[in-house]
């Protein structure tokens, strides 16, 4: 999960396609990944929970909130006033030959930290002091 987030940040498209479970990825997987990399600047990852996914498991779920900004002209950001957006997802992973592969995920409503907790965008500011 974290390695896929890092790969999105670094633009490692081949790794992202390889770690997307074969039957779950579409015929245009590489093109889609390249488009996402081109249009998205990822700024933060918060792991909110995990079920299974341990050394003896063959599958697992990870719930996360990822903050991002859209890049490029003509893209209008929703979410926070300064263009930060959040994707919260509960992802499903399977293990094949010792390697964790992303299958798919369910989108969830945005994660909302409490006022005195760090903001989800990765600024390091408290929630109440961010996006003012
Ligand atoms: Zn923020």
Coordinates of N, CA and C and ligand atoms in Angstrom, one line a residue:
X1 N 0.8 -1.2 0.0 CA 0.0 0.0 0.0 C 0.9 1.3 0.0
X2 N 1.8 1.3 1.0 CA 2.7 2.5 1.0 C 3.6 2.5 -0.2
X3 N 4.0 1.4 -0.7 CA 4.9 1.3 -1.8 C 4.2 1.8 -3.1
X4 N 2.9 1.5 -3.2 CA 2.1 2.0 -4.3 C 1.9 3.5 -4.2
X5 N 1.7 4.0 -3.0 CA 1.6 5.4 -2.9 C 2.9 6.1 -3.3
X6 N 4.0 5.6 -2.8 CA 5.3 6.1 -3.2 C 5.5 6.1 -4.7
X7 N 5.0 5.0 -5.3 CA 5.2 4.8 -6.8 C 4.3 5.9 -7.5
X8 N 3.1 6.2 -7.0 CA 2.3 7.2 -7.6 C 3.1 8.6 -7.5
X9 N 3.7 8.8 -6.3 CA 4.4 10.1 -6.1 C 5.6 10.2 -7.1
X10 N 6.3 9.1 -7.3 CA 7.5 9.1 -8.1 C 7.2 8.8 -9.6
X11 N 6.0 8.5 -9.9 CA 5.7 8.3 -11.3 C 6.2 7.0 -11.8
X12 N 6.2 5.9 -11.0 CA 6.7 4.6 -11.4 C 5.5 3.8 -12.0
X13 N 5.2 4.1 -13.2 CA 4.0 3.5 -13.8 C 4.1 2.0 -14.0
X14 N 5.2 1.5 -14.4 CA 5.3 0.0 -14.6 C 5.1 -0.7 -13.3
X15 N 5.6 -0.2 -12.2 CA 5.4 -0.9 -10.9 C 3.9 -0.9 -10.5
X16 N 3.3 0.2 -10.8 CA 1.8 0.3 -10.5 C 1.0 -0.6 -11.3
X17 N 1.4 -0.8 -12.5 CA 0.6 -1.8 -13.3 C 0.9 -3.2 -12.9
X18 N 2.2 -3.5 -12.6 CA 2.6 -4.9 -12.1 C 1.9 -5.2 -10.8
X19 N 1.7 -4.3 -9.9 CA 1.1 -4.6 -8.6 C -0.4 -4.4 -8.6
X20 N -1.0 -4.3 -9.8 CA -2.4 -4.3 -9.9 C -2.8 -5.7 -10.4
X21 N -3.6 -6.4 -9.6 CA -3.9 -7.8 -9.9 C -4.4 -7.9 -11.3
X22 N -3.9 -8.9 -12.0 CA -4.1 -9.0 -13.5 C -5.5 -9.0 -14.0
X23 N -6.4 -9.8 -13.3 CA -7.8 -9.9 -13.8 C -8.5 -8.6 -13.4
X24 N -8.0 -7.8 -12.5 CA -8.7 -6.6 -12.0 C -8.3 -5.4 -12.8
X25 N -7.2 -5.5 -13.5 CA -6.7 -4.3 -14.2 C -7.3 -4.3 -15.6
X26 N -7.7 -3.2 -16.1 CA -8.3 -3.1 -17.5 C -7.2 -3.1 -18.5
X27 N -7.6 -3.2 -19.8 CA -6.7 -3.2 -20.9 C -5.9 -1.9 -21.1
X28 N -6.4 -0.8 -20.5 CA -5.8 0.4 -20.6 C -5.1 0.8 -19.3
X29 N -4.7 -0.2 -18.5 CA -4.2 0.1 -17.2 C -3.0 1.1 -17.3
X30 N -2.0 0.8 -18.2 CA -0.8 1.7 -18.2 C -1.2 3.1 -18.6
X31 N -2.1 3.2 -19.6 CA -2.5 4.6 -20.0 C -3.2 5.3 -18.9
X32 N -4.0 4.6 -18.1 CA -4.8 5.2 -17.0 C -3.8 5.6 -15.9
X33 N -2.8 4.8 -15.6 CA -1.8 5.1 -14.6 C -1.0 6.3 -15.0
X34 N -0.6 6.4 -16.3 CA 0.2 7.5 -16.7 C -0.6 8.8 -16.7
X35 N -1.9 8.7 -17.0 CA -2.8 9.9 -16.9 C -2.9 10.4 -15.5
X36 N -3.1 9.5 -14.5 CA -3.2 9.8 -13.1 C -1.9 10.5 -12.6
X37 N -0.8 9.9 -13.0 CA 0.5 10.5 -12.6 C 0.7 11.9 -13.2
X38 N 0.3 12.0 -14.4 CA 0.4 13.3 -15.1 C -0.4 14.4 -14.4
X39 N -1.6 14.0 -14.0 CA -2.6 15.0 -13.6 C -2.7 15.2 -12.0
X40 N -1.9 14.4 -11.3 CA -2.1 14.4 -9.8 C -0.8 14.6 -9.1
X41 N -0.8 15.5 -8.1 CA 0.3 15.7 -7.2 C -0.1 15.2 -5.8
X42 N 0.4 14.1 -5.4 CA 0.0 13.5 -4.1 C 0.8 14.2 -3.0
X43 N 0.1 14.5 -1.9 CA 0.8 15.3 -0.9 C 0.9 14.6 0.5
X44 N 0.0 13.6 0.7 CA 0.0 13.0 2.0 C -0.8 11.6 2.0
X45 N -0.4 10.7 2.8 CA -1.0 9.4 3.0 C -1.3 9.2 4.5
X46 N -2.5 8.9 4.8 CA -2.8 8.5 6.2 C -3.4 7.1 6.1
X47 N -2.8 6.1 6.8 CA -3.4 4.8 6.9 C -4.4 4.8 8.1
X48 N -5.6 4.5 7.8 CA -6.7 4.6 8.8 C -7.0 3.2 9.4
X49 N -6.6 2.2 8.8 CA -6.9 0.9 9.3 C -6.5 -0.2 8.4
X50 N -6.3 -1.4 8.9 CA -6.0 -2.6 8.1 C -6.6 -3.8 8.7
X51 N -7.1 -4.7 7.9 CA -7.6 -6.0 8.4 C -6.8 -7.1 7.6
X52 N -6.3 -8.1 8.3 CA -5.5 -9.2 7.8 C -4.3 -8.6 7.1
X53 N -3.9 -9.2 6.0 CA -2.7 -8.6 5.3 C -1.4 -9.0 6.0
X54 N -1.4 -9.9 7.0 CA -0.2 -10.3 7.7 C 0.6 -11.3 7.0
X55 N 1.6 -11.8 7.6 CA 2.6 -12.7 7.0 C 1.9 -14.0 6.6
X56 N 0.9 -14.4 7.3 CA 0.2 -15.7 7.0 C -1.0 -15.6 6.2
X57 N -1.4 -14.3 5.8 CA -2.6 -14.1 5.1 C -2.4 -14.1 3.6
X58 N -3.5 -14.4 2.9 CA -3.4 -14.4 1.4 C -4.2 -13.2 0.9
X59 N -4.9 -12.5 1.8 CA -5.6 -11.3 1.4 C -5.7 -10.3 2.5
X60 N -6.0 -9.1 2.2 CA -6.1 -8.1 3.3 C -6.8 -6.8 2.7
X61 N -7.3 -6.0 3.7 CA -7.8 -4.7 3.4 C -7.0 -3.6 4.0
X62 N -6.9 -2.5 3.4 CA -6.3 -1.3 3.9 C -7.2 -0.1 3.7
X63 N -7.4 0.6 4.7 CA -8.2 1.8 4.5 C -7.3 3.0 4.7
X64 N -7.4 4.0 3.7 CA -6.5 5.1 3.8 C -7.1 6.4 3.3
X65 N -6.5 7.5 3.6 CA -6.9 8.8 3.1 C -5.7 9.4 2.4
X66 N -5.8 9.7 1.2 CA -4.7 10.3 0.4 C -5.1 11.7 0.0
X67 N -4.2 12.6 0.2 CA -4.4 14.0 -0.2 C -3.7 14.3 -1.5
X68 N -4.3 15.1 -2.4 CA -3.7 15.4 -3.6 C -4.2 16.7 -4.2
X69 N -3.5 17.2 -5.2 CA -3.9 18.4 -5.9 C -3.9 18.0 -7.4
X70 N -4.8 18.5 -8.1 CA -4.8 18.2 -9.6 C -3.8 19.2 -10.2
X71 N -3.0 18.7 -11.2 CA -2.1 19.5 -11.9 C -2.7 19.9 -13.3
X72 N -2.2 20.9 -13.8 CA -2.5 21.3 -15.2 C -3.6 22.3 -15.2
X73 N -3.7 23.1 -16.3 CA -4.7 24.1 -16.5 C -6.1 23.5 -16.7
X74 N -7.0 24.3 -16.3 CA -8.4 23.9 -16.6 C -9.0 22.9 -15.7
X75 N -8.2 22.5 -14.7 CA -8.7 21.5 -13.7 C -9.2 22.3 -12.5
X76 N -10.4 22.1 -12.1 CA -10.9 22.8 -11.0 C -11.0 21.8 -9.8
X77 N -10.3 22.2 -8.7 CA -10.3 21.3 -7.6 C -11.5 21.5 -6.7
X78 N -12.0 20.4 -6.2 CA -13.0 20.5 -5.2 C -12.4 20.3 -3.8
X79 N -13.1 20.0 -2.8 CA -12.5 19.8 -1.5 C -12.1 21.1 -0.8
X80 N -10.9 21.1 -0.3 CA -10.5 22.3 0.4 C -10.3 23.5 -0.6
X81 N -10.4 24.7 0.0 CA -10.5 25.9 -0.8 C -9.2 26.1 -1.6
X82 N -8.1 25.7 -1.1 CA -6.8 25.9 -1.9 C -6.5 24.8 -2.8
X83 N -7.4 24.0 -3.2 CA -7.2 23.0 -4.2 C -6.9 21.6 -3.7
X84 N -6.7 21.4 -2.4 CA -6.4 20.1 -1.9 C -7.7 19.2 -2.0
X85 N -7.5 18.0 -2.4 CA -8.6 17.1 -2.4 C -8.2 15.8 -1.7
X86 N -9.2 15.1 -1.3 CA -8.9 13.9 -0.6 C -9.6 12.7 -1.2
X87 N -8.8 11.6 -1.3 CA -9.4 10.3 -1.7 C -9.3 9.4 -0.5
X88 N -10.5 8.9 0.0 CA -10.5 7.9 1.0 C -11.0 6.6 0.5
X89 N -10.3 5.6 0.7 CA -10.6 4.3 0.1 C -10.3 3.1 1.0
X90 N -11.1 2.1 0.9 CA -10.8 0.8 1.5 C -10.4 -0.1 0.4
X91 N -9.1 -0.4 0.4 CA -8.6 -1.2 -0.7 C -8.5 -2.7 -0.4
X92 N -8.7 -3.5 -1.4 CA -8.6 -4.9 -1.2 C -7.3 -5.4 -1.9
X93 N -6.5 -6.2 -1.2 CA -5.2 -6.7 -1.7 C -5.2 -8.2 -1.6
X94 N -4.6 -8.9 -2.6 CA -4.4 -10.3 -2.5 C -2.9 -10.6 -2.6
X95 N -2.4 -11.7 -2.1 CA -1.0 -12.1 -2.3 C -0.9 -13.2 -3.3
X96 N 0.0 -12.9 -4.2 CA 0.4 -13.9 -5.2 C 1.9 -14.1 -5.3
X97 N 2.3 -15.3 -5.1 CA 3.8 -15.6 -5.1 C 4.5 -14.6 -4.1
X98 N 3.9 -14.4 -3.0 CA 4.6 -13.6 -2.0 C 4.5 -12.1 -2.1
X99 N 3.8 -11.7 -3.2 CA 3.7 -10.3 -3.5 C 2.3 -9.8 -3.3
X100 N 2.1 -8.6 -2.6 CA 0.8 -8.1 -2.4 C 0.4 -7.3 -3.7
X101 N -0.8 -7.6 -4.2 CA -1.3 -7.0 -5.4 C -2.6 -6.3 -5.1
X102 N -2.8 -5.1 -5.6 CA -4.0 -4.3 -5.4 C -5.1 -4.9 -6.3
X103 N -6.3 -5.1 -5.8 CA -7.4 -5.6 -6.6 C -8.4 -4.5 -7.0
X104 N -9.0 -4.0 -5.9 CA -9.9 -2.8 -6.1 C -10.2 -2.2 -4.8
X105 N -11.0 -1.1 -4.8 CA -11.3 -0.4 -3.6 C -12.7 0.2 -3.6
X106 N -13.2 0.4 -2.4 CA -14.5 1.1 -2.2 C -14.2 2.6 -1.8
X107 N -14.7 3.5 -2.5 CA -14.6 4.9 -2.1 C -15.4 5.2 -0.9
X108 N -14.9 6.0 0.1 CA -15.6 6.3 1.3 C -15.7 7.8 1.5
X109 N -16.6 8.3 2.3 CA -16.6 9.8 2.6 C -15.3 10.2 3.2
X110 N -14.9 11.5 2.9 CA -13.6 12.0 3.4 C -13.3 11.8 4.9
X111 N -12.1 11.5 5.2 CA -11.6 11.4 6.6 C -11.6 12.8 7.2
X112 N -12.2 13.1 8.3 CA -12.2 14.4 9.0 C -11.5 14.3 10.3
X113 N -10.2 14.7 10.4 CA -9.6 14.7 11.7 C -10.3 15.7 12.7
X114 N -10.0 15.6 14.0 CA -10.6 16.5 14.9 C -9.8 17.8 14.8
X115 N -10.4 18.9 15.4 CA -9.9 20.3 15.2 C -8.4 20.4 15.6
X116 N -8.0 19.7 16.6 CA -6.6 19.8 17.1 C -5.7 18.7 16.5
X117 N -6.2 17.9 15.7 CA -5.3 16.9 15.1 C -4.7 17.4 13.8
X118 N -3.6 16.8 13.3 CA -3.0 17.3 12.1 C -3.9 17.2 10.9
X119 N -3.9 18.2 10.0 CA -4.8 18.1 8.9 C -4.4 17.0 7.9
X120 N -5.4 16.5 7.2 CA -5.2 15.4 6.3 C -4.4 15.7 5.1
X121 N -4.2 17.0 4.8 CA -3.5 17.4 3.6 C -2.0 17.2 3.7
X122 N -1.4 17.1 4.9 CA 0.0 16.9 5.0 C 0.8 18.2 5.3
X123 N 0.1 19.3 5.5 CA 0.7 20.5 5.8 C 1.5 20.6 7.1
X124 N 1.1 19.7 8.1 CA 1.6 19.7 9.4 C 0.9 20.6 10.3
X125 N 0.0 21.4 9.8 CA -0.9 22.3 10.6 C -2.0 21.5 11.3
X126 N -2.5 22.1 12.3 CA -3.7 21.5 12.9 C -4.9 21.7 12.0
X127 N -5.8 20.8 12.1 CA -7.0 20.8 11.3 C -7.7 22.2 11.3
X128 N -7.8 22.8 12.5 CA -8.6 24.1 12.6 C -7.8 25.2 12.0
X129 N -6.5 25.1 11.8 CA -5.6 26.2 11.3 C -5.3 26.0 9.8
X130 N -5.8 25.0 9.2 CA -5.5 24.7 7.8 C -6.6 25.1 6.9
X131 N -6.3 25.5 5.6 CA -7.3 25.8 4.6 C -8.2 26.9 5.1
X132 N -7.6 27.9 5.9 CA -8.4 29.0 6.4 C -8.8 30.0 5.4
Ligands
LIG1 ZN1 -4.7 21.0 5.4

